[in-house]
XYZ file of C-alpha atoms in Angstrom:
180
model
C -18.335 -34.795 23.458
C -21.624 -35.383 25.009
C -22.405 -31.789 25.242
C -21.329 -30.890 21.702
C -23.549 -33.788 20.478
C -26.659 -31.894 22.080
C -26.159 -28.985 19.663
C -26.611 -31.156 16.769
C -30.132 -32.570 15.047
C -30.997 -34.613 12.209
C -33.779 -33.148 10.038
C -35.057 -34.682 6.953
C -32.067 -36.579 6.603
C -29.669 -32.934 7.209
C -27.364 -32.445 9.724
C -28.057 -29.292 11.580
C -26.434 -27.144 14.211
C -28.559 -25.162 17.287
C -27.105 -21.797 18.065
C -27.859 -18.847 19.959
C -28.263 -15.791 18.128
C -29.962 -12.465 19.205
C -32.893 -13.518 17.308
C -32.997 -16.789 19.776
C -32.435 -20.211 18.958
C -31.298 -21.214 15.293
C -31.021 -24.181 13.160
C -27.589 -23.796 10.601
C -27.362 -26.409 8.305
C -23.883 -28.115 8.410
C -22.461 -27.796 5.324
C -20.022 -30.955 3.993
C -16.747 -29.823 2.805
C -17.073 -30.421 -0.744
C -20.060 -28.271 -1.193
C -18.381 -25.133 1.160
C -16.483 -23.460 -1.607
C -20.082 -23.316 -3.847
C -21.477 -21.324 -0.857
C -18.370 -18.906 -0.094
C -18.773 -18.211 -4.061
C -22.476 -17.540 -3.679
C -21.986 -15.425 -0.611
C -19.108 -13.525 -1.949
C -18.796 -13.532 -5.421
C -22.198 -13.811 -6.882
C -23.074 -10.960 -8.490
C -25.869 -10.180 -5.937
C -23.177 -10.604 -3.231
C -21.240 -7.534 -4.431
C -17.877 -8.919 -2.998
C -18.802 -7.726 0.849
C -16.055 -7.872 3.096
C -14.978 -10.601 5.435
C -17.473 -9.204 8.281
C -20.281 -9.144 6.151
C -19.872 -12.264 4.029
C -19.562 -14.352 7.198
C -22.452 -12.422 8.798
C -24.870 -13.573 5.934
C -23.545 -17.484 5.871
C -23.891 -18.026 9.636
C -27.461 -16.950 9.399
C -27.917 -20.197 7.898
C -24.860 -22.205 7.548
C -22.202 -24.152 10.099
C -18.582 -25.870 9.278
C -15.641 -25.880 11.418
C -13.341 -23.158 10.901
C -16.095 -20.983 9.247
C -14.687 -17.903 10.183
C -11.367 -18.340 9.205
C -12.376 -20.196 5.786
C -14.246 -16.994 5.124
C -11.322 -14.757 6.365
C -9.045 -16.473 3.639
C -11.561 -16.732 0.958
C -12.390 -13.010 1.243
C -8.495 -12.041 1.303
C -7.166 -13.838 -1.528
C -10.226 -12.932 -3.748
C -8.792 -11.651 -7.354
C -11.686 -8.881 -7.845
C -11.180 -7.810 -4.325
C -7.462 -7.525 -4.453
C -7.603 -5.445 -7.859
C -10.247 -2.868 -6.210
C -8.856 -2.589 -3.141
C -7.054 0.745 -2.196
C -4.370 0.511 -0.523
C -4.463 1.797 3.007
C -3.546 5.559 3.161
C -0.558 6.114 5.437
C -1.600 9.667 7.104
C 0.458 12.770 5.688
C 3.224 13.684 8.076
C 3.600 17.331 9.157
C 6.272 19.343 6.894
C 9.271 20.068 8.714
C 10.727 23.579 8.893
C 14.466 23.503 8.111
C 16.245 26.284 9.934
C 19.568 27.719 8.545
C 21.823 30.441 9.909
C 24.133 30.799 6.959
C 24.224 30.783 3.269
C 24.981 27.472 1.851
C 24.808 25.659 5.049
C 22.104 23.325 3.366
C 21.288 22.784 -0.134
C 19.019 20.792 -1.920
C 20.150 19.179 -5.568
C 18.246 17.508 -8.071
C 18.102 16.835 -11.646
C 15.807 17.644 -14.221
C 15.082 16.229 -17.793
C 15.405 14.432 -19.870
C 14.343 17.706 -22.322
C 15.128 17.485 -25.912
C 19.046 17.625 -26.687
C 20.296 21.155 -27.012
C 22.715 22.414 -29.616
C 25.531 21.519 -27.286
C 24.221 18.087 -27.345
C 22.807 18.758 -23.289
C 19.330 17.273 -22.302
C 19.497 17.521 -18.310
C 19.925 20.290 -15.524
C 21.446 19.825 -12.183
C 19.768 22.340 -9.913
C 21.511 23.373 -6.474
C 19.466 25.679 -4.286
C 20.448 27.178 -1.181
C 18.269 26.764 1.552
C 18.417 30.314 3.140
C 18.792 32.678 -0.122
C 16.957 30.553 -2.487
C 19.925 31.281 -4.636
C 20.298 28.586 -7.259
C 23.435 27.300 -9.042
C 22.743 25.196 -12.421
C 24.517 23.159 -15.041
C 23.266 21.973 -18.393
C 24.760 18.305 -18.809
C 24.359 15.386 -21.227
C 23.582 12.645 -19.162
C 22.417 12.325 -15.393
C 24.728 10.169 -14.002
C 26.313 10.252 -10.394
C 29.897 11.542 -12.090
C 28.013 14.737 -13.396
C 26.293 15.239 -10.080
C 29.374 14.853 -7.982
C 31.440 16.850 -10.404
C 28.561 19.565 -10.524
C 28.908 19.316 -6.789
C 32.434 20.007 -5.928
C 33.127 22.698 -8.875
C 29.506 24.689 -8.309
C 29.291 24.297 -4.585
C 31.989 23.386 -2.694
C 34.705 25.357 -4.312
C 32.746 28.403 -5.076
C 30.647 28.794 -1.617
C 32.410 26.111 0.432
C 31.404 22.600 1.914
C 27.972 22.503 3.148
C 26.660 20.887 6.284
C 23.544 19.216 4.737
C 22.280 18.343 1.014
C 18.744 16.960 0.476
C 18.175 15.154 -2.597
C 14.855 13.041 -3.681
C 17.330 9.779 -3.538
C 17.419 9.684 -7.367
C 20.042 6.698 -8.640
C 22.558 9.592 -9.937
C 22.496 10.304 -6.147
C 22.554 7.027 -4.259
C 25.044 5.313 -6.426
């Protein structure tokens, strides 16, 4: 403890801590627990502070002030700042390369999707189920009143399997009618 006390000094009744920085020996004011939030607000949320990130907010505070676990408190404060959370853009996941899907025969692989909802037709239909052959790009379609798993399954059996044979693979966008 005696080594730690050497780093502290009283000046005009205020406790300061001596620290070594790039500019040399500095005195930083020791902040009582009840005043720390005010400093965090001033150095991060004040209109002149501009909601800087952790590194810059910490750097500005460390120039003048000291308290135990300052670094962790600044980190938590900035991470939990409501204005920063609203403005923060989510990290962008790098785009993956498109896969080349190789097929050797017609209807080996098909892609299915449901389009709609469109205005109701005279026959009461408002959605279109589409299946496209990967090799030839031939499309089979059917207008249906609803976009249910039952509609998709009936279309798949009647228009694809019974007419062209069962494909080895079916690609969908995982819409709710394809995962039911």
